[in-house]
């Protein structure tokens, strides 16, 4: 006899339940053989909003992370400050569109310039895993650590859609501002001189400065001409005020000057055609053109493979004043700082000793830089002739034995005085510093 319809229905229902259960068990087993996590690990739980971030379980500090695919086999460059005597194996951990992925080995590259200090500017190179839309990165001391518990750095310089990145022509990178430096007049004159020469942005890494200069910086920052990057290096170590460990002591050269110069190049890489690397009291001045664009268009046409242009430094001692007093302007008497228009006597460098240069670079052609030269770069470099461009550097005399009649008269800055003086007045008046 066959089964009745009610019994057959019950049997088919139980058979269906059994098949579903078997399928669920088989699916779980097949999933486990692929080593897929039972639940996805999300990231990032904590993203650093600081310019200096301690790296967990190490003595090292991380600064920033950038896309950089110029070196074969790598995609990401992390810029950091590492303790030279405790370099260990590290692993790159990525956040891929909100999910953790497997780690990749890290390659640690110490910069060769450390001047004997315990800490050195360091690059960490990483490769992004396949099929990973990486948004953040961190470093682990062990590959099986849980990266979600770490502080993550956002990955910058990622390519946007065509046309979204409109590049500026010139960015000036100034590092570092520390102590009670309050040279307001020279700083305002220098920034306004850069504006006349065609600079679009000035990036300054600031640890501290005097109160008047701080107000001036905030004013320029509000209008977008100056980008102030907080640089609290003194909260993490004992930075040196000098360049040589054996003479000045401390943990790192000049408040981390080398790190900030390198960071500024990568910060500017996708947004500026050229980067000027110089100090706060230096002006890279063309002598045959009235602006930097004309200068660089001419040089680049002659030397298309050059990415590093070396500009010689020339010192104008601030102890010697132009005798007529033409630019000893009464409205600037209350403003703290040096009036660069009053100093027209230029030293001739001693060619028997090393004489430093500063640089104009194409950022995409530089991999690592020092203060007066590049360390790793693509392409060629070129020393710009003195009659084409030189640095105007008003400061204490370098060759103190030279008498006034042994100096050269150089009034190049006066060529810009008609626009420079009212522009400086406008800035100082806004701050209430004019007499």
C-alpha positions as a Markdown table, in Angstrom:
| # | Residue | x | y | z |
|---|---|---|---|---|
| 1 | Unk | 0.0 | 0.0 | 0.0 |
| 2 | Unk | 1.2 | 3.5 | -0.7 |
| 3 | Unk | 1.6 | 6.3 | 1.9 |
| 4 | Unk | -1.5 | 8.4 | 2.6 |
| 5 | Unk | -1.3 | 12.0 | 1.4 |
| 6 | Unk | -0.8 | 13.5 | 4.9 |
| 7 | Unk | 2.1 | 11.1 | 5.7 |
| 8 | Unk | 3.7 | 11.7 | 2.3 |
| 9 | Unk | 3.5 | 15.5 | 3.0 |
| 10 | Unk | 5.2 | 15.1 | 6.3 |
| 11 | Unk | 7.9 | 12.9 | 4.8 |
| 12 | Unk | 8.7 | 15.4 | 2.0 |
| 13 | Unk | 8.9 | 18.2 | 4.5 |
| 14 | Unk | 11.3 | 16.3 | 6.7 |
| 15 | Unk | 13.4 | 15.4 | 3.6 |
| 16 | Unk | 13.5 | 19.1 | 2.6 |
| 17 | Unk | 14.7 | 20.1 | 6.1 |
| 18 | Unk | 17.4 | 17.4 | 6.1 |
| 19 | Unk | 18.7 | 18.5 | 2.7 |
| 20 | Unk | 18.9 | 22.2 | 3.8 |
| 21 | Unk | 20.8 | 21.2 | 7.0 |
| 22 | Unk | 23.3 | 19.2 | 5.0 |
| 23 | Unk | 23.8 | 22.1 | 2.6 |
| 24 | Unk | 24.4 | 24.5 | 5.4 |
| 25 | Unk | 27.0 | 22.1 | 7.0 |
| 26 | Unk | 28.8 | 21.6 | 3.6 |
| 27 | Unk | 28.8 | 25.4 | 3.0 |
| 28 | Unk | 30.4 | 26.0 | 6.4 |
| 29 | Unk | 33.1 | 23.4 | 5.8 |
| 30 | Unk | 33.9 | 24.8 | 2.3 |
| 31 | Unk | 34.1 | 28.3 | 3.8 |
| 32 | Unk | 36.5 | 27.2 | 6.5 |
| 33 | Unk | 38.8 | 25.5 | 4.0 |
| 34 | Unk | 39.2 | 29.0 | 2.3 |
| 35 | Unk | 40.2 | 30.4 | 5.7 |
| 36 | Unk | 37.6 | 33.2 | 5.5 |
| 37 | Unk | 37.0 | 34.9 | 8.8 |
| 38 | Unk | 33.7 | 34.1 | 10.5 |
| 39 | Unk | 33.1 | 37.8 | 10.9 |
| 40 | Unk | 34.9 | 40.6 | 9.0 |
| 41 | Unk | 37.4 | 42.8 | 10.9 |
| 42 | Unk | 36.6 | 46.4 | 10.4 |
| 43 | Unk | 39.0 | 49.3 | 10.3 |
| 44 | Unk | 40.2 | 51.9 | 11.1 |
| 45 | Unk | 39.1 | 52.2 | 14.7 |
| 46 | Unk | 41.4 | 55.2 | 15.3 |
| 47 | Unk | 42.8 | 57.6 | 12.7 |
| 48 | Unk | 45.7 | 59.9 | 13.7 |
| 49 | Unk | 44.9 | 63.6 | 13.3 |
| 50 | Unk | 48.4 | 64.6 | 14.5 |
| 51 | Unk | 51.4 | 65.5 | 12.4 |
| 52 | Unk | 53.6 | 63.3 | 14.6 |
| 53 | Unk | 52.2 | 59.9 | 15.7 |
| 54 | Unk | 54.1 | 57.4 | 18.0 |
| 55 | Unk | 54.3 | 53.9 | 16.6 |
| 56 | Unk | 53.1 | 51.3 | 19.1 |
| 57 | Unk | 55.7 | 48.9 | 20.6 |
| 58 | Unk | 58.6 | 50.9 | 19.2 |
| 59 | Unk | 60.7 | 54.0 | 19.8 |
| 60 | Unk | 59.7 | 55.4 | 16.4 |
| 61 | Unk | 57.4 | 58.1 | 15.2 |
| 62 | Unk | 55.3 | 58.2 | 12.1 |
| 63 | Unk | 54.5 | 61.5 | 10.2 |
| 64 | Unk | 52.5 | 60.7 | 7.1 |
| 65 | Unk | 51.8 | 58.2 | 4.4 |
| 66 | Unk | 51.7 | 58.8 | 0.6 |
| 67 | Unk | 50.9 | 56.9 | -2.6 |
| 68 | Unk | 54.3 | 56.5 | -4.3 |
| 69 | Unk | 54.5 | 54.0 | -7.2 |
| 70 | Unk | 57.7 | 55.4 | -8.7 |
| 71 | Unk | 59.9 | 52.7 | -7.2 |
| 72 | Unk | 59.1 | 49.2 | -8.7 |
| 73 | Unk | 57.5 | 46.8 | -6.3 |
| 74 | Unk | 56.1 | 49.4 | -3.9 |
| 75 | Unk | 52.9 | 51.5 | -3.6 |
| 76 | Unk | 53.1 | 53.4 | -0.3 |
| 77 | Unk | 55.8 | 55.5 | 1.3 |
| 78 | Unk | 55.5 | 56.3 | 5.0 |
| 79 | Unk | 57.7 | 59.1 | 6.3 |
| 80 | Unk | 58.9 | 58.7 | 9.9 |
| 81 | Unk | 61.5 | 59.5 | 12.5 |
| 82 | Unk | 63.2 | 56.3 | 13.7 |
| 83 | Unk | 65.6 | 55.6 | 16.5 |
| 84 | Unk | 68.7 | 54.3 | 14.7 |
| 85 | Unk | 69.7 | 51.7 | 17.3 |
| 86 | Unk | 66.4 | 49.9 | 17.5 |
| 87 | Unk | 65.3 | 49.3 | 13.9 |
| 88 | Unk | 63.3 | 46.1 | 13.7 |
| 89 | Unk | 61.3 | 44.1 | 11.2 |
| 90 | Unk | 58.0 | 45.7 | 10.4 |
| 91 | Unk | 54.9 | 44.8 | 8.5 |
| 92 | Unk | 52.4 | 47.0 | 6.6 |
| 93 | Unk | 48.8 | 46.6 | 7.5 |
| 94 | Unk | 46.1 | 48.1 | 5.2 |
| 95 | Unk | 42.6 | 49.1 | 5.6 |
| 96 | Unk | 40.9 | 48.1 | 2.3 |
| 97 | Unk | 37.6 | 50.0 | 1.9 |
| 98 | Unk | 36.8 | 49.5 | 5.6 |
| 99 | Unk | 38.1 | 46.0 | 6.0 |
| 100 | Unk | 41.4 | 44.6 | 7.3 |
| 101 | Unk | 43.5 | 42.5 | 4.8 |
| 102 | Unk | 46.7 | 40.4 | 5.1 |
| 103 | Unk | 49.9 | 42.3 | 5.9 |
| 104 | Unk | 52.8 | 42.8 | 3.5 |
| 105 | Unk | 56.5 | 43.1 | 4.4 |
| 106 | Unk | 57.9 | 46.6 | 5.0 |
| 107 | Unk | 61.2 | 47.9 | 3.7 |
| 108 | Unk | 62.8 | 50.4 | 6.0 |
| 109 | Unk | 65.1 | 53.0 | 4.4 |
| 110 | Unk | 67.1 | 55.3 | 6.8 |
| 111 | Unk | 68.2 | 58.5 | 5.1 |
| 112 | Unk | 72.0 | 58.8 | 5.0 |
| 113 | Unk | 72.1 | 62.2 | 6.6 |
| 114 | Unk | 71.8 | 61.9 | 10.4 |
| 115 | Unk | 74.7 | 64.1 | 11.6 |
| 116 | Unk | 75.3 | 61.6 | 14.4 |
| 117 | Unk | 72.0 | 62.1 | 16.1 |
| 118 | Unk | 70.1 | 59.1 | 17.6 |
| 119 | Unk | 67.0 | 59.7 | 15.5 |
| 120 | Unk | 67.0 | 59.8 | 11.7 |
| 121 | Unk | 64.5 | 60.6 | 8.9 |
| 122 | Unk | 63.2 | 57.2 | 7.6 |
| 123 | Unk | 61.1 | 56.0 | 4.7 |
| 124 | Unk | 59.1 | 52.8 | 5.1 |
| 125 | Unk | 58.0 | 51.3 | 1.7 |
| 126 | Unk | 55.0 | 49.1 | 1.4 |
| 127 | Unk | 53.2 | 47.1 | -1.3 |
| 128 | Unk | 49.3 | 47.1 | -1.3 |
| 129 | Unk | 47.7 | 43.6 | -1.4 |
| 130 | Unk | 45.9 | 42.6 | -4.6 |
| 131 | Unk | 42.3 | 43.7 | -4.9 |
| 132 | Unk | 42.7 | 46.2 | -2.0 |
| 133 | Unk | 41.3 | 49.7 | -2.3 |
| 134 | Unk | 43.6 | 51.0 | 0.4 |
| 135 | Unk | 42.5 | 54.1 | 2.4 |
| 136 | Unk | 44.7 | 53.8 | 5.5 |
| 137 | Unk | 47.9 | 52.1 | 6.6 |
| 138 | Unk | 49.7 | 51.3 | 9.8 |
| 139 | Unk | 52.8 | 49.3 | 10.8 |
| 140 | Unk | 53.0 | 46.2 | 12.9 |
| 141 | Unk | 55.9 | 44.6 | 14.7 |
| 142 | Unk | 54.4 | 41.2 | 14.1 |
| 143 | Unk | 52.5 | 40.1 | 11.0 |
| 144 | Unk | 49.8 | 38.3 | 13.0 |
| 145 | Unk | 49.0 | 41.3 | 15.3 |
| 146 | Unk | 45.5 | 42.8 | 15.2 |
| 147 | Unk | 46.0 | 46.0 | 13.2 |
| 148 | Unk | 42.5 | 47.3 | 14.1 |
| 149 | Unk | 43.8 | 48.2 | 17.5 |
| 150 | Unk | 46.5 | 50.5 | 16.1 |
| 151 | Unk | 46.4 | 54.2 | 15.1 |
| 152 | Unk | 46.1 | 54.5 | 11.3 |
| 153 | Unk | 47.5 | 57.1 | 8.9 |
| 154 | Unk | 45.4 | 58.2 | 6.0 |
| 155 | Unk | 47.0 | 57.5 | 2.6 |
| 156 | Unk | 47.5 | 60.8 | 0.7 |
| 157 | Unk | 48.2 | 61.7 | -2.9 |
| 158 | Unk | 45.7 | 59.1 | -4.2 |
| 159 | Unk | 44.8 | 59.8 | -7.8 |
| 160 | Unk | 41.5 | 61.6 | -8.3 |
| 161 | Unk | 39.4 | 61.8 | -11.5 |
| 162 | Unk | 41.0 | 63.5 | -14.4 |
| 163 | Unk | 41.0 | 67.3 | -14.0 |
| 164 | Unk | 40.3 | 67.4 | -10.3 |
| 165 | Unk | 44.0 | 68.1 | -9.4 |
| 166 | Unk | 44.7 | 71.6 | -10.7 |
| 167 | Unk | 48.4 | 72.2 | -9.9 |
| 168 | Unk | 49.9 | 75.3 | -8.5 |
| 169 | Unk | 53.1 | 76.6 | -10.0 |
| 170 | Unk | 55.3 | 77.2 | -6.9 |
| 171 | Unk | 55.2 | 76.1 | -3.3 |
| 172 | Unk | 57.8 | 77.3 | -0.8 |
| 173 | Unk | 58.7 | 74.8 | 2.0 |
| 174 | Unk | 60.1 | 76.4 | 5.1 |
| 175 | Unk | 61.3 | 74.4 | 8.1 |
| 176 | Unk | 61.4 | 74.7 | 11.0 |
| 177 | Unk | 60.0 | 77.5 | 13.1 |
| 178 | Unk | 61.0 | 77.1 | 16.8 |
| 179 | Unk | 62.0 | 79.2 | 19.8 |
| 180 | Unk | 60.8 | 82.8 | 20.2 |
| 181 | Unk | 61.6 | 83.9 | 16.6 |
| 182 | Unk | 59.7 | 87.1 | 16.2 |
| 183 | Unk | 61.3 | 88.7 | 13.1 |
| 184 | Unk | 58.0 | 90.1 | 11.8 |
| 185 | Unk | 59.2 | 92.7 | 9.4 |
| 186 | Unk | 61.6 | 90.5 | 7.5 |
| 187 | Unk | 59.1 | 87.7 | 7.4 |
| 188 | Unk | 56.3 | 89.9 | 6.0 |
| 189 | Unk | 58.7 | 91.4 | 3.4 |
| 190 | Unk | 59.9 | 87.9 | 2.4 |
| 191 | Unk | 56.4 | 86.5 | 2.0 |
| 192 | Unk | 55.2 | 89.6 | 0.0 |
| 193 | Unk | 58.3 | 89.3 | -2.1 |
| 194 | Unk | 57.5 | 85.7 | -2.9 |
| 195 | Unk | 53.9 | 86.7 | -3.8 |
| 196 | Unk | 55.3 | 89.2 | -6.3 |
| 197 | Unk | 57.6 | 86.5 | -7.8 |
| 198 | Unk | 54.6 | 84.2 | -8.4 |
| 199 | Unk | 54.6 | 81.8 | -5.4 |
| 200 | Unk | 51.2 | 80.3 | -4.7 |
| 201 | Unk | 51.6 | 78.7 | -1.3 |
| 202 | Unk | 54.1 | 78.8 | 1.6 |
| 203 | Unk | 54.2 | 75.7 | 3.9 |
| 204 | Unk | 55.7 | 76.3 | 7.4 |
| 205 | Unk | 56.3 | 73.6 | 10.0 |
| 206 | Unk | 55.8 | 75.4 | 13.3 |
| 207 | Unk | 56.9 | 74.3 | 16.7 |
| 208 | Unk | 56.8 | 77.7 | 18.3 |
| 209 | Unk | 57.5 | 81.4 | 17.6 |
| 210 | Unk | 57.1 | 84.9 | 19.0 |
| 211 | Unk | 53.6 | 86.4 | 19.6 |
| 212 | Unk | 53.7 | 89.0 | 16.8 |
| 213 | Unk | 54.9 | 86.5 | 14.3 |
| 214 | Unk | 52.2 | 84.1 | 15.4 |
| 215 | Unk | 49.6 | 86.7 | 14.7 |
| 216 | Unk | 51.1 | 87.3 | 11.2 |
| 217 | Unk | 51.1 | 83.6 | 10.5 |
| 218 | Unk | 47.4 | 83.3 | 11.4 |
| 219 | Unk | 46.6 | 86.2 | 9.1 |
| 220 | Unk | 48.3 | 84.6 | 6.1 |
| 221 | Unk | 46.8 | 81.3 | 7.0 |
| 222 | Unk | 43.3 | 82.7 | 7.0 |
| 223 | Unk | 43.7 | 84.0 | 3.5 |
| 224 | Unk | 45.2 | 80.7 | 2.3 |
| 225 | Unk | 48.6 | 81.9 | 1.3 |
| 226 | Unk | 50.4 | 80.1 | 4.2 |
| 227 | Unk | 49.8 | 76.6 | 5.3 |
| 228 | Unk | 50.9 | 76.1 | 8.9 |
| 229 | Unk | 51.7 | 72.5 | 9.9 |
| 230 | Unk | 51.9 | 72.0 | 13.6 |
| 231 | Unk | 55.2 | 70.3 | 14.5 |
| 232 | Unk | 55.3 | 69.4 | 18.2 |
| 233 | Unk | 58.6 | 67.5 | 18.0 |
| 234 | Unk | 59.6 | 68.8 | 21.4 |
| 235 | Unk | 56.7 | 66.8 | 22.9 |
| 236 | Unk | 58.2 | 63.6 | 21.8 |
| 237 | Unk | 62.0 | 64.1 | 22.2 |
| 238 | Unk | 64.7 | 66.6 | 22.9 |
| 239 | Unk | 65.3 | 68.3 | 19.5 |
| 240 | Unk | 68.7 | 69.9 | 18.9 |
| 241 | Unk | 69.0 | 73.6 | 18.0 |
| 242 | Unk | 72.2 | 72.8 | 16.0 |
| 243 | Unk | 73.1 | 70.5 | 13.0 |
| 244 | Unk | 75.9 | 68.3 | 14.5 |
| 245 | Unk | 75.3 | 65.9 | 17.4 |
| 246 | Unk | 78.9 | 66.1 | 18.7 |
| 247 | Unk | 78.6 | 69.9 | 19.0 |
| 248 | Unk | 75.0 | 70.5 | 20.0 |
| 249 | Unk | 73.7 | 67.3 | 21.5 |
| 250 | Unk | 70.0 | 66.4 | 21.5 |
| 251 | Unk | 68.0 | 63.7 | 19.8 |
| 252 | Unk | 67.5 | 65.0 | 16.2 |
| 253 | Unk | 69.0 | 67.6 | 13.9 |
| 254 | Unk | 67.4 | 71.1 | 14.0 |
| 255 | Unk | 64.0 | 70.1 | 15.3 |
| 256 | Unk | 63.6 | 67.5 | 12.6 |
| 257 | Unk | 64.4 | 69.8 | 9.7 |
| 258 | Unk | 65.2 | 67.0 | 7.3 |
| 259 | Unk | 61.9 | 65.2 | 8.0 |
| 260 | Unk | 59.9 | 68.3 | 7.4 |
| 261 | Unk | 61.6 | 69.1 | 4.1 |
| 262 | Unk | 60.9 | 65.5 | 2.8 |
| 263 | Unk | 57.4 | 65.6 | 4.1 |
| 264 | Unk | 56.8 | 68.9 | 2.4 |
| 265 | Unk | 58.0 | 67.5 | -1.0 |
| 266 | Unk | 55.5 | 64.7 | -0.8 |
| 267 | Unk | 52.7 | 66.9 | 0.5 |
| 268 | Unk | 53.3 | 69.1 | -2.6 |
| 269 | Unk | 53.9 | 66.3 | -5.1 |
| 270 | Unk | 50.5 | 66.2 | -6.7 |
| 271 | Unk | 49.5 | 69.8 | -6.2 |
| 272 | Unk | 52.6 | 71.9 | -7.2 |
| 273 | Unk | 54.8 | 71.9 | -10.3 |
| 274 | Unk | 57.8 | 73.2 | -8.4 |
| 275 | Unk | 58.9 | 73.3 | -4.8 |
| 276 | Unk | 61.4 | 75.8 | -3.4 |
| 277 | Unk | 63.4 | 74.4 | -0.4 |
| 278 | Unk | 64.9 | 77.3 | 1.6 |
| 279 | Unk | 65.0 | 79.0 | 5.0 |
| 280 | Unk | 62.6 | 81.6 | 6.5 |
| 281 | Unk | 65.1 | 84.4 | 5.8 |
| 282 | Unk | 66.0 | 83.5 | 2.3 |
| 283 | Unk | 64.6 | 84.7 | -1.1 |
| 284 | Unk | 65.3 | 82.8 | -4.3 |
| 285 | Unk | 65.6 | 85.7 | -6.6 |
| 286 | Unk | 65.7 | 85.7 | -10.5 |
| 287 | Unk | 68.2 | 88.3 | -11.8 |
| 288 | Unk | 67.2 | 88.3 | -15.5 |
| 289 | Unk | 63.4 | 87.8 | -15.2 |
| 290 | Unk | 60.8 | 89.4 | -12.9 |
| 291 | Unk | 59.1 | 86.2 | -11.8 |
| 292 | Unk | 59.8 | 82.6 | -11.1 |
| 293 | Unk | 57.6 | 81.2 | -13.8 |
| 294 | Unk | 59.6 | 83.0 | -16.6 |
| 295 | Unk | 62.8 | 81.8 | -14.9 |
| 296 | Unk | 61.8 | 78.1 | -14.7 |
| 297 | Unk | 60.2 | 78.1 | -18.2 |
| 298 | Unk | 63.5 | 79.2 | -19.6 |
| 299 | Unk | 65.6 | 76.8 | -17.6 |
| 300 | Unk | 63.3 | 73.9 | -18.3 |
| 301 | Unk | 63.3 | 74.5 | -22.0 |
| 302 | Unk | 67.1 | 74.4 | -22.0 |
| 303 | Unk | 67.4 | 71.4 | -19.6 |
| 304 | Unk | 64.3 | 69.3 | -20.0 |
| 305 | Unk | 65.7 | 66.3 | -18.1 |
| 306 | Unk | 66.6 | 68.3 | -15.0 |
| 307 | Unk | 64.5 | 68.0 | -11.9 |
| 308 | Unk | 66.8 | 69.7 | -9.3 |
| 309 | Unk | 68.0 | 73.2 | -9.8 |
| 310 | Unk | 70.7 | 74.3 | -7.3 |
| 311 | Unk | 70.7 | 78.0 | -6.4 |
| 312 | Unk | 73.7 | 79.5 | -4.7 |
| 313 | Unk | 73.3 | 81.2 | -1.3 |
| 314 | Unk | 74.6 | 84.8 | -1.0 |
| 315 | Unk | 74.7 | 86.6 | 2.3 |
| 316 | Unk | 73.8 | 90.3 | 2.9 |
| 317 | Unk | 75.2 | 91.1 | 6.3 |
| 318 | Unk | 72.6 | 92.9 | 8.4 |
| 319 | Unk | 75.2 | 95.0 | 10.2 |
| 320 | Unk | 75.9 | 97.1 | 7.1 |
| 321 | Unk | 73.2 | 99.6 | 6.1 |
| 322 | Unk | 72.6 | 101.5 | 2.8 |
| 323 | Unk | 74.0 | 105.0 | 3.7 |
| 324 | Unk | 71.2 | 107.2 | 2.2 |
| 325 | Unk | 68.6 | 105.8 | 4.5 |
| 326 | Unk | 66.1 | 105.9 | 1.6 |
| 327 | Unk | 64.2 | 102.9 | 2.9 |
| 328 | Unk | 64.5 | 103.5 | 6.6 |
| 329 | Unk | 60.7 | 104.0 | 6.7 |
| 330 | Unk | 59.2 | 105.6 | 9.8 |
| 331 | Unk | 56.0 | 103.5 | 9.7 |
| 332 | Unk | 58.1 | 100.4 | 10.3 |
| 333 | Unk | 60.0 | 101.7 | 13.4 |
| 334 | Unk | 57.7 | 99.8 | 15.8 |
| 335 | Unk | 57.7 | 96.6 | 13.9 |
| 336 | Unk | 60.1 | 94.0 | 15.3 |
| 337 | Unk | 62.6 | 92.5 | 12.8 |
| 338 | Unk | 65.0 | 93.4 | 10.1 |
| 339 | Unk | 64.2 | 95.7 | 7.1 |
| 340 | Unk | 65.8 | 93.8 | 4.2 |
| 341 | Unk | 65.6 | 96.9 | 1.9 |
| 342 | Unk | 68.3 | 98.6 | 4.0 |
| 343 | Unk | 70.9 | 95.9 | 3.4 |
| 344 | Unk | 72.4 | 96.1 | -0.1 |
| 345 | Unk | 76.0 | 94.8 | 0.6 |
| 346 | Unk | 76.6 | 91.3 | -0.5 |
| 347 | Unk | 79.5 | 89.0 | 0.5 |
| 348 | Unk | 81.4 | 87.2 | -2.3 |
| 349 | Unk | 81.6 | 83.5 | -1.2 |
| 350 | Unk | 84.9 | 82.0 | -0.3 |
| 351 | Unk | 85.4 | 79.5 | -3.1 |
| 352 | Unk | 88.1 | 77.6 | -1.2 |
| 353 | Unk | 85.5 | 76.2 | 1.2 |
| 354 | Unk | 82.2 | 74.5 | 0.8 |
| 355 | Unk | 79.5 | 77.0 | -0.1 |
| 356 | Unk | 75.8 | 75.8 | 0.3 |
| 357 | Unk | 73.0 | 75.9 | -2.2 |
| 358 | Unk | 69.3 | 75.7 | -1.8 |
| 359 | Unk | 67.0 | 74.2 | -4.4 |
| 360 | Unk | 64.1 | 74.5 | -6.7 |
| 361 | Unk | 62.8 | 71.0 | -7.5 |
| 362 | Unk | 60.2 | 69.2 | -9.5 |
| 363 | Unk | 58.7 | 67.1 | -6.6 |
| 364 | Unk | 57.9 | 64.1 | -8.7 |
| 365 | Unk | 61.6 | 63.8 | -9.6 |
| 366 | Unk | 62.8 | 63.7 | -6.0 |
| 367 | Unk | 62.7 | 60.7 | -3.7 |
| 368 | Unk | 64.8 | 61.9 | -0.7 |
| 369 | Unk | 66.3 | 65.3 | 0.1 |
| 370 | Unk | 68.8 | 66.8 | 2.5 |
| 371 | Unk | 69.1 | 70.5 | 3.2 |
| 372 | Unk | 71.6 | 71.6 | 0.5 |
| 373 | Unk | 71.3 | 68.7 | -1.9 |
| 374 | Unk | 69.0 | 65.8 | -2.9 |
| 375 | Unk | 69.9 | 62.3 | -1.8 |
| 376 | Unk | 67.8 | 60.2 | -4.2 |
| 377 | Unk | 66.3 | 61.6 | -7.4 |
| 378 | Unk | 65.2 | 60.7 | -10.9 |
| 379 | Unk | 66.7 | 62.7 | -13.8 |
| 380 | Unk | 69.5 | 65.3 | -13.6 |
| 381 | Unk | 70.5 | 68.3 | -11.5 |
| 382 | Unk | 71.9 | 71.7 | -12.6 |
| 383 | Unk | 73.7 | 74.5 | -10.9 |
| 384 | Unk | 72.0 | 77.8 | -12.0 |
| 385 | Unk | 74.5 | 80.5 | -12.9 |
| 386 | Unk | 74.8 | 83.4 | -10.5 |
| 387 | Unk | 73.8 | 86.0 | -13.1 |
| 388 | Unk | 70.5 | 84.1 | -13.7 |
| 389 | Unk | 69.4 | 83.4 | -10.1 |
| 390 | Unk | 70.8 | 83.5 | -6.6 |
| 391 | Unk | 69.6 | 83.6 | -3.0 |
| 392 | Unk | 69.3 | 86.9 | -1.1 |
| 393 | Unk | 70.0 | 86.0 | 2.5 |
| 394 | Unk | 69.9 | 88.9 | 5.0 |
| 395 | Unk | 71.5 | 87.6 | 8.2 |
| 396 | Unk | 74.6 | 87.9 | 10.4 |
| 397 | Unk | 77.8 | 88.1 | 8.4 |
| 398 | Unk | 79.5 | 84.8 | 7.5 |
| 399 | Unk | 82.8 | 86.3 | 6.4 |
| 400 | Unk | 83.2 | 88.7 | 9.4 |
| 401 | Unk | 86.7 | 89.7 | 8.4 |
| 402 | Unk | 85.5 | 91.4 | 5.2 |
| 403 | Unk | 85.4 | 95.2 | 5.3 |
| 404 | Unk | 82.6 | 97.2 | 3.7 |
| 405 | Unk | 84.6 | 98.1 | 0.6 |
| 406 | Unk | 85.2 | 94.4 | 0.0 |
| 407 | Unk | 81.5 | 93.7 | -0.4 |
| 408 | Unk | 79.4 | 94.0 | -3.5 |
| 409 | Unk | 76.5 | 96.5 | -3.9 |
| 410 | Unk | 73.4 | 94.6 | -4.9 |
| 411 | Unk | 70.1 | 96.5 | -5.0 |
| 412 | Unk | 68.0 | 93.9 | -6.8 |
| 413 | Unk | 65.3 | 94.1 | -4.1 |
| 414 | Unk | 64.8 | 97.7 | -4.9 |
| 415 | Unk | 63.4 | 96.7 | -8.4 |
| 416 | Unk | 60.3 | 95.6 | -6.5 |
| 417 | Unk | 59.9 | 98.4 | -4.0 |
| 418 | Unk | 57.0 | 100.2 | -5.6 |
| 419 | Unk | 54.7 | 97.2 | -5.1 |
| 420 | Unk | 56.5 | 95.6 | -2.1 |
| 421 | Unk | 56.3 | 98.5 | 0.3 |
| 422 | Unk | 52.5 | 99.1 | 0.1 |
| 423 | Unk | 51.8 | 95.4 | 0.2 |
| 424 | Unk | 53.9 | 95.0 | 3.4 |
| 425 | Unk | 52.1 | 98.1 | 4.8 |
| 426 | Unk | 48.7 | 96.6 | 4.2 |
| 427 | Unk | 49.7 | 93.4 | 6.0 |
| 428 | Unk | 51.2 | 95.2 | 9.0 |
| 429 | Unk | 48.3 | 97.6 | 9.2 |
| 430 | Unk | 45.8 | 94.7 | 9.4 |
| 431 | Unk | 47.7 | 93.5 | 12.5 |
| 432 | Unk | 47.8 | 97.0 | 14.0 |
| 433 | Unk | 51.7 | 97.1 | 13.9 |
| 434 | Unk | 52.1 | 100.2 | 11.8 |
| 435 | Unk | 53.2 | 103.5 | 13.5 |
